[in-house]
mmCIF file of C-alpha atoms in Angstrom:
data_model
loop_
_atom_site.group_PDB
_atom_site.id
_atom_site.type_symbol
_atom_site.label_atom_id
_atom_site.label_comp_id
_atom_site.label_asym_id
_atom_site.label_seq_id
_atom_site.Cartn_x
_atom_site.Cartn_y
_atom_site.Cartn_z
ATOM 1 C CA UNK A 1 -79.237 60.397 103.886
ATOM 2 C CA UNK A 2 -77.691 62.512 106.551
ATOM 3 C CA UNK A 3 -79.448 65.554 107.987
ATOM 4 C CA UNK A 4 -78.678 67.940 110.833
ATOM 5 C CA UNK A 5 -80.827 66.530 114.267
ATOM 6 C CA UNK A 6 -83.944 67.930 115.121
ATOM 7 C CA UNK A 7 -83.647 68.735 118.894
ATOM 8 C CA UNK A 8 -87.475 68.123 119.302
ATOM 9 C CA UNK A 9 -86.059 64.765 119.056
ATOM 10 C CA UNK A 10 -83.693 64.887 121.702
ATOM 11 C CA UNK A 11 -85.474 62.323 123.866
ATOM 12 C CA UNK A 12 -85.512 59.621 121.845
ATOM 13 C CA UNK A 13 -81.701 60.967 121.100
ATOM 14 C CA UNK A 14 -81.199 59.980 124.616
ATOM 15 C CA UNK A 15 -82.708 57.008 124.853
ATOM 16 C CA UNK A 16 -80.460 55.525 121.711
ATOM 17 C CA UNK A 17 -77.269 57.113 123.629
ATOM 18 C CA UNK A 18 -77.978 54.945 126.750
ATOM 19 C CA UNK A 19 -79.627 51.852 125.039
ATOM 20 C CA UNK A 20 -75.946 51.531 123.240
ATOM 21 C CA UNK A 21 -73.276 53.210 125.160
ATOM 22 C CA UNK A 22 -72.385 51.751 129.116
ATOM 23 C CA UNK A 23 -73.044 54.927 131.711
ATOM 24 C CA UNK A 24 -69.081 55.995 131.785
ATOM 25 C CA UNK A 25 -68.949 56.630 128.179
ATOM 26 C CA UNK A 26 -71.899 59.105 128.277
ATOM 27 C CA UNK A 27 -72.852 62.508 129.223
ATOM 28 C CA UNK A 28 -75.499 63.387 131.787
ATOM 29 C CA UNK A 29 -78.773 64.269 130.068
ATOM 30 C CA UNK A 30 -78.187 67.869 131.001
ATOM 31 C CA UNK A 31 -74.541 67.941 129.712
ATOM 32 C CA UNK A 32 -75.499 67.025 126.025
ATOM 33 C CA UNK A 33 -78.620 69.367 125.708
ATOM 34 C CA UNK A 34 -75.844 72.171 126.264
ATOM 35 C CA UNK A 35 -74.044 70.850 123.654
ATOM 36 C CA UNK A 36 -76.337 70.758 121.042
ATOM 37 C CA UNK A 37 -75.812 74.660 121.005
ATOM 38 C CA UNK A 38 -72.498 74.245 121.062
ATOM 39 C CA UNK A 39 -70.666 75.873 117.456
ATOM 40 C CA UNK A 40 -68.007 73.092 117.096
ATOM 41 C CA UNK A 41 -70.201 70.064 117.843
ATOM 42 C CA UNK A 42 -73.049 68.976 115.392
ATOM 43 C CA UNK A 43 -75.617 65.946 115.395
ATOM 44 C CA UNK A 44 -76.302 63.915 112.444
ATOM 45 C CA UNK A 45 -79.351 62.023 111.885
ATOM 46 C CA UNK A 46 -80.999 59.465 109.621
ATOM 47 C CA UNK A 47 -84.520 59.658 110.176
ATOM 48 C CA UNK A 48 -87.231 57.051 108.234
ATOM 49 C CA UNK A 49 -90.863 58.320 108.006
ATOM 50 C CA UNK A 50 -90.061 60.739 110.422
ATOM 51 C CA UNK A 51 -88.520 58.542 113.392
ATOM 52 C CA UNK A 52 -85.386 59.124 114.101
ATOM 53 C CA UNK A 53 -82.854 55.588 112.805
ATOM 54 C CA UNK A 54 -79.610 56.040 114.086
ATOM 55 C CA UNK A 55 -76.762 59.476 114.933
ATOM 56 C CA UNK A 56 -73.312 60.824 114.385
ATOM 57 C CA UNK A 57 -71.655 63.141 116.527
ATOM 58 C CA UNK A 58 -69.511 65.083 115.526
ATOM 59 C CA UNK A 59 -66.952 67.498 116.439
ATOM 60 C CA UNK A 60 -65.132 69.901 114.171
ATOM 61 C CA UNK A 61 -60.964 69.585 114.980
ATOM 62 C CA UNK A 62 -60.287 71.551 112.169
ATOM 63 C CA UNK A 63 -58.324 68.758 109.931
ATOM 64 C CA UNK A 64 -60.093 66.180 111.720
ATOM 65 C CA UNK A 65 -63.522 65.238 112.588
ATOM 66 C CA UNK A 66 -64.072 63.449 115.930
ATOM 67 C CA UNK A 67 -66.940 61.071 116.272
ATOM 68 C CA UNK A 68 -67.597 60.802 119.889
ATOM 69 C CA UNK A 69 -70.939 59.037 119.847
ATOM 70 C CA UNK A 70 -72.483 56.548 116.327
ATOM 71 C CA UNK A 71 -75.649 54.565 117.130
ATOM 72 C CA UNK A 72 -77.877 52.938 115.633
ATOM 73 C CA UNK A 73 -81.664 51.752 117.234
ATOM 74 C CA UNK A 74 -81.623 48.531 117.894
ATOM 75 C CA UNK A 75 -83.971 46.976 115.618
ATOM 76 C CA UNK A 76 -82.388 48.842 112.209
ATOM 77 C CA UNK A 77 -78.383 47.194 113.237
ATOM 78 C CA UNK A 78 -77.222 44.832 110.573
ATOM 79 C CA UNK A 79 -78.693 46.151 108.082
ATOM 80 C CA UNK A 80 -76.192 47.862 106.541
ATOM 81 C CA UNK A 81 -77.703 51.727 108.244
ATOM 82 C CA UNK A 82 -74.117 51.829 109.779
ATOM 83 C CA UNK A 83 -71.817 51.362 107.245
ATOM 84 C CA UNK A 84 -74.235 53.298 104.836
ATOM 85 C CA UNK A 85 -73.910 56.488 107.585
ATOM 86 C CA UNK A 86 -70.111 55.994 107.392
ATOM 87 C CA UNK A 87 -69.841 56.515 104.150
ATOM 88 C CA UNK A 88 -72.454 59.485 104.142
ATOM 89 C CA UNK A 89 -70.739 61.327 106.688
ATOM 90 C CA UNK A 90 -67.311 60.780 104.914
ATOM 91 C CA UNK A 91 -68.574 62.541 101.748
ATOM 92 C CA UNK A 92 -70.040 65.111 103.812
ATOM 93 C CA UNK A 93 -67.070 66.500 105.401
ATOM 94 C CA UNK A 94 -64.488 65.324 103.078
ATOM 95 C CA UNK A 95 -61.891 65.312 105.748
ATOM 96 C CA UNK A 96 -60.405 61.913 107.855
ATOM 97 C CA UNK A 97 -62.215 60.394 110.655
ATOM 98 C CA UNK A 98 -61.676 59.128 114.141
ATOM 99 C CA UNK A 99 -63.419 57.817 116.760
ATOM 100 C CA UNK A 100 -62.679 56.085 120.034
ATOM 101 C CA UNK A 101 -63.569 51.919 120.464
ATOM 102 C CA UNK A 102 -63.522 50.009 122.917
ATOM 103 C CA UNK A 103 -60.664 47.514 123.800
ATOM 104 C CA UNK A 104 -61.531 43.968 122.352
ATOM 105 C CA UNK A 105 -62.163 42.402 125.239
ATOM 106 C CA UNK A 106 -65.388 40.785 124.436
ATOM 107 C CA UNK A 107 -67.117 39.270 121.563
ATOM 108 C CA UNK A 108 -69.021 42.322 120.931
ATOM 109 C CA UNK A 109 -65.990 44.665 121.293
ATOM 110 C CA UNK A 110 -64.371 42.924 118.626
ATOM 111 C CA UNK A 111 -67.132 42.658 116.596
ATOM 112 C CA UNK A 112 -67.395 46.979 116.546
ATOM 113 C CA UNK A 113 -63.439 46.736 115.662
ATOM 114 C CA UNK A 114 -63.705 44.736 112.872
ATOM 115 C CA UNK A 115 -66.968 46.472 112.059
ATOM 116 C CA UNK A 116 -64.646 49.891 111.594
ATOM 117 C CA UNK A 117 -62.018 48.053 110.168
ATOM 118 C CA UNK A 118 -64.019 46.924 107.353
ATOM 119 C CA UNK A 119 -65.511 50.725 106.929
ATOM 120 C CA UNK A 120 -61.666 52.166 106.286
ATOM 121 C CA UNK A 121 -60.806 52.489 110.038
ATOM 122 C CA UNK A 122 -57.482 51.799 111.083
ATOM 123 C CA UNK A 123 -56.404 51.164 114.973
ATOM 124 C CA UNK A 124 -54.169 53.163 116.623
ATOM 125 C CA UNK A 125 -52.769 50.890 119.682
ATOM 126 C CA UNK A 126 -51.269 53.545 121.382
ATOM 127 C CA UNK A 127 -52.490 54.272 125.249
ATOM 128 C CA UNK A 128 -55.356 56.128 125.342
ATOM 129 C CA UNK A 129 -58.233 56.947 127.981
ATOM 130 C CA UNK A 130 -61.838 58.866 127.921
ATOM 131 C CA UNK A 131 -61.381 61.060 130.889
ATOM 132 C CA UNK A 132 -63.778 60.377 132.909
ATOM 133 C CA UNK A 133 -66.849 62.448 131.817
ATOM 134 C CA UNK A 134 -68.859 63.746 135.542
ATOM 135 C CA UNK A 135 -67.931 62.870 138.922
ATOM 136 C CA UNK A 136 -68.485 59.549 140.150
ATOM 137 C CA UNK A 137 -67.694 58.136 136.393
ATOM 138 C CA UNK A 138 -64.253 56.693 135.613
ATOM 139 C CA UNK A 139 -61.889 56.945 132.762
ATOM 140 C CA UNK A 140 -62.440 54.143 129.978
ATOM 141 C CA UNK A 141 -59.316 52.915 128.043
ATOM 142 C CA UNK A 142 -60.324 52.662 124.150
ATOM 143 C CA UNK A 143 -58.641 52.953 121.238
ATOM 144 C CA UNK A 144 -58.344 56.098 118.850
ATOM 145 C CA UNK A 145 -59.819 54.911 115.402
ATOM 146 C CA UNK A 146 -58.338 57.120 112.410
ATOM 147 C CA UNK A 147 -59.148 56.923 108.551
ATOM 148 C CA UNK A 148 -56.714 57.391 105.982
ATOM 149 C CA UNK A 149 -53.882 55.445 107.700
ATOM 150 C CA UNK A 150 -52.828 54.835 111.479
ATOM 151 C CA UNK A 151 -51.555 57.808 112.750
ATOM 152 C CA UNK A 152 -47.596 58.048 113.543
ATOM 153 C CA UNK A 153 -46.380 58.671 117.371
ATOM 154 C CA UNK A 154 -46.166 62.481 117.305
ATOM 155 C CA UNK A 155 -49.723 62.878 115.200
ATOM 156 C CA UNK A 156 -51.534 60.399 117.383
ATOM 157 C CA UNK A 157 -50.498 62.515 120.457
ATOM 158 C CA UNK A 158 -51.133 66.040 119.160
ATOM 159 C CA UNK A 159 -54.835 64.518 118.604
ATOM 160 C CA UNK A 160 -54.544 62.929 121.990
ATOM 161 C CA UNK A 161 -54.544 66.468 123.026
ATOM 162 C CA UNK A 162 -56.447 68.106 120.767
ATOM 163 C CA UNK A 163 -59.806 65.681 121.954
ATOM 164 C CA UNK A 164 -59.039 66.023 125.327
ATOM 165 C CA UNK A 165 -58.317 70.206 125.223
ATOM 166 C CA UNK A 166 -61.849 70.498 123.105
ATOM 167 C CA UNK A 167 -64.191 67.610 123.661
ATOM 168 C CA UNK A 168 -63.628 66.949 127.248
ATOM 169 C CA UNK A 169 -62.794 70.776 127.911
ATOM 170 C CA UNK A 170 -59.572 70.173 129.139
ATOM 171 C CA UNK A 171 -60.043 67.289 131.276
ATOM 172 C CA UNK A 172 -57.409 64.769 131.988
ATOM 173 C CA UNK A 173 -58.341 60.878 131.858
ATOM 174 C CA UNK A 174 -55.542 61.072 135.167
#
């Protein structure tokens, strides 16, 4: 189901990023074409007849992998594609999962949290903030989504570190 992204695909890429993520919580255009060659970071794809359905990515943190972006086009949601590429990715890796989600502080918010809760994610309420990605952005507060179990106070912050030291390159949400 999942397959490693085809780059001649990167617009359309793009336009799924922005159609489902607001502007702070996404790279420039520029940023994530220089990432695609990047050896730690991958992008994976389900693609139906050809057109590209929905993406993971993914970065490799050794005992971890990091989700920063999962979308979905907008006309294949609830229909199961999400929970489906969970799953998929899961058994692909064979290692726990986290991600980042937003705080539940609107319908749809709590809608993606109880989305991940039902697909073996489990919230970490400890403080947390995206850095914020390019100038003129700002930091997002979000939560850090694990599998397995919630994560205890020293674990959560030695990930804490370990996304911001390797997916945001060292930036500080502060």
């Amino acid at each position: 189901m999942l397959t490693l992204f085809d780059k001649q695909d990167f617009t359309e890429f793009y336009n799924i990023l922005t159609d489902t993520f607001p502007p702070d919580e996404i790279r420039s255009k520029q940023e994530h074409l220089m990432l695609l060659d990047h050896p730690g970071y991958k992008v994976w794809a389900v693609y139906e007849k050809q057109e590209l359905q929905g993406f993971l990515t993914v970065w490799d943190l050794d005992e971890v992998a990091f989700i920063e972006h999962f979308a979905v086009r907008t006309d294949c949601r609830n229909s199961g594609l999400g929970s489906k590429m969970l799953q998929a990715l899961s058994q692909k890796l064979g290692k726990r999962l986290c991600l980042e989600a937003e705080l539940p502080e609107t319908d749809m918010a709590s809608r993606r949290l109880g989305f991940y809760c039902r697909n073996g994610f489990f919230v970490n309420t400890d403080p947390y903030l995206q850095p914020a990605l390019e100038k003129g952005k700002s930091p997002v507060p979000l939560y850090i989504l694990t599998t397995e179990s919630q994560l205890n106070q020293e674990a959560f912050a030695n990930l804490k570190a370990k996304i911001y030291r390797i997916v945001y390159n060292g930036k500080s949400p502060l």
